Coordinates of C-alpha atoms in Angstrom, one line a residue:
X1 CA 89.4 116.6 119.0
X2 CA 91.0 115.0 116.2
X3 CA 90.7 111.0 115.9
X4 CA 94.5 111.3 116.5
X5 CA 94.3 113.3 119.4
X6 CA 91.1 111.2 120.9
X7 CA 93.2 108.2 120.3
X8 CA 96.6 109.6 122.4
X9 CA 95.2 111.2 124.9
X10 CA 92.9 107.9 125.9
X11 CA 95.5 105.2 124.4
X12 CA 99.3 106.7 125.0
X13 CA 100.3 105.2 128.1
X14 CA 98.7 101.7 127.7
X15 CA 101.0 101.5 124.8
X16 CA 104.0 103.8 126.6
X17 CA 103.3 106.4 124.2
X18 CA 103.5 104.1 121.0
X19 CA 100.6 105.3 119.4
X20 CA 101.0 104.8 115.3
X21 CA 98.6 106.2 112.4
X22 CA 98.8 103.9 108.8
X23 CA 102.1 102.6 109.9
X24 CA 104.7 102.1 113.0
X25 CA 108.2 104.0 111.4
X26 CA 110.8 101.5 110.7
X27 CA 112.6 103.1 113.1
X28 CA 110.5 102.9 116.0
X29 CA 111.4 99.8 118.3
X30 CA 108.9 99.9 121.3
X31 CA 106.3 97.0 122.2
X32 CA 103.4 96.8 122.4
X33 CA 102.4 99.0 120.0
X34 CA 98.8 100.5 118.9
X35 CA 98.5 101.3 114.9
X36 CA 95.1 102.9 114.0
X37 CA 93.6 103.6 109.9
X38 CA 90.2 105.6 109.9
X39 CA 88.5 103.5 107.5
X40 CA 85.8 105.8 107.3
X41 CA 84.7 109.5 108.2
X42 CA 81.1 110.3 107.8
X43 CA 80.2 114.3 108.3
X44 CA 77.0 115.2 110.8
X45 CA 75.3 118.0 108.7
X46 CA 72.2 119.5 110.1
X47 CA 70.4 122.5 107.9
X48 CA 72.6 124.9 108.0
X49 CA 75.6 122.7 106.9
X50 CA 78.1 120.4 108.0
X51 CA 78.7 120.8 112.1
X52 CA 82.2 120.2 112.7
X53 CA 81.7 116.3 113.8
X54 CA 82.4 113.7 112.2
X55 CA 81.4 109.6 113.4
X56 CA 84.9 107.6 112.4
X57 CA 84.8 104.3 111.7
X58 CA 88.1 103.3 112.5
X59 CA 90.6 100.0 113.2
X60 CA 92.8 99.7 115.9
X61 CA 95.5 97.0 115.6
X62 CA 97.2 96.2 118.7
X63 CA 100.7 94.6 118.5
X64 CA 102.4 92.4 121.4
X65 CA 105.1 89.6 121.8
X66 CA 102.7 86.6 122.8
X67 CA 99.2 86.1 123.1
X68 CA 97.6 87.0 126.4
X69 CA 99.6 90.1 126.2
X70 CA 98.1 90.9 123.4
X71 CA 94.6 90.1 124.6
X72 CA 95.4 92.0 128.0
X73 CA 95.7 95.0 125.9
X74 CA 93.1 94.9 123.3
X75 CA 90.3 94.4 126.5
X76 CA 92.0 97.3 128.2
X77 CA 91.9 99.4 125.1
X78 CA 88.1 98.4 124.9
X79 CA 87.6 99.2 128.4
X80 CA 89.5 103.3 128.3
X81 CA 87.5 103.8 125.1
X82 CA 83.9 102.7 125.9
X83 CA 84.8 104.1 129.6
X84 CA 85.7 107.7 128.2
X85 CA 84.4 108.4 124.6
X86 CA 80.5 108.3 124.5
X87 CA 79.2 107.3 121.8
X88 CA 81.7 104.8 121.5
X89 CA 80.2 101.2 119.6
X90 CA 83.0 98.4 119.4
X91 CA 81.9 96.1 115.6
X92 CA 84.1 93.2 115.6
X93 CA 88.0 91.8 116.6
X94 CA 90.2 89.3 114.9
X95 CA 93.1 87.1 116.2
X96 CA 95.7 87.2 113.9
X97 CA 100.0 86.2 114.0
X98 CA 102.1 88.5 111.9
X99 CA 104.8 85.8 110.7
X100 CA 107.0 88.3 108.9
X101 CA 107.4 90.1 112.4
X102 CA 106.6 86.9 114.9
X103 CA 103.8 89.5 116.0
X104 CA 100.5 89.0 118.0
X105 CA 97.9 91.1 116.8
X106 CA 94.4 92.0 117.4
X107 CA 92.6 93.7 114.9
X108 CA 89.4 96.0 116.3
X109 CA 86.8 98.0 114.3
X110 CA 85.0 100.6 116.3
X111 CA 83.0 103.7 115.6
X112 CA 83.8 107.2 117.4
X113 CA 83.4 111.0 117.4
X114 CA 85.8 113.6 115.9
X115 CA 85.9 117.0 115.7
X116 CA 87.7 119.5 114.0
X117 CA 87.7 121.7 116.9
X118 CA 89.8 121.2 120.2

């Protein structure tokens, strides 16, 4: 599956469905919200060429209203994904405020598998 699809299926209704890639649309209004960015992709290639897999490196940024919220959330999304994906290797979080949009937000990096295959 697709990092996208990975991401949904394990992530969609801890965020009622509001499940972003790069960007939440403007004119999506739903809280809390899950934005993702693969920072990186790198290809498993055996001999005979590259295998269809690819190990993501990947940040999730979880969005809520106030704080422990927010922290409910990100340990629950830490929790579905090391519960279901294996490998799955969690890197680092940050606390941050989003003043322009009065926004908690935790920032995760996290490696896991993607295929190009269903």
């Amino acid at each position: 599956m697709k990092v996208s699809e990975v991401l949904f299926t394990n992530l969609g209704s801890l965020f009622n469905s509001n499940v972003y890639p790069l960007i939440k649309p403007e004119s999506e209004k739903g809280l809390p919200y899950l934005v993702y960015t693969v920072l990186n992709a790198n290809p498993e290639n055996t001999l005979d060429g590259y295998t269809g897999y690819e190990m993501v490196y990947i940040q999730l940024d979880i969005y809520a209203l106030d704080y422990d919220t927010c922290e409910d959330l990100t340990n629950n999304t830490l929790e579905t994904l090391s519960t279901n994906l294996k490998p799955f290797h969690y890197e680092n979080r940050r606390y941050l405020y989003e003043n322009d949009t009065g926004l908690y937000r935790q920032s995760i990096e996290c490696y896991l598998w993607q295929s190009d295959s269903a």
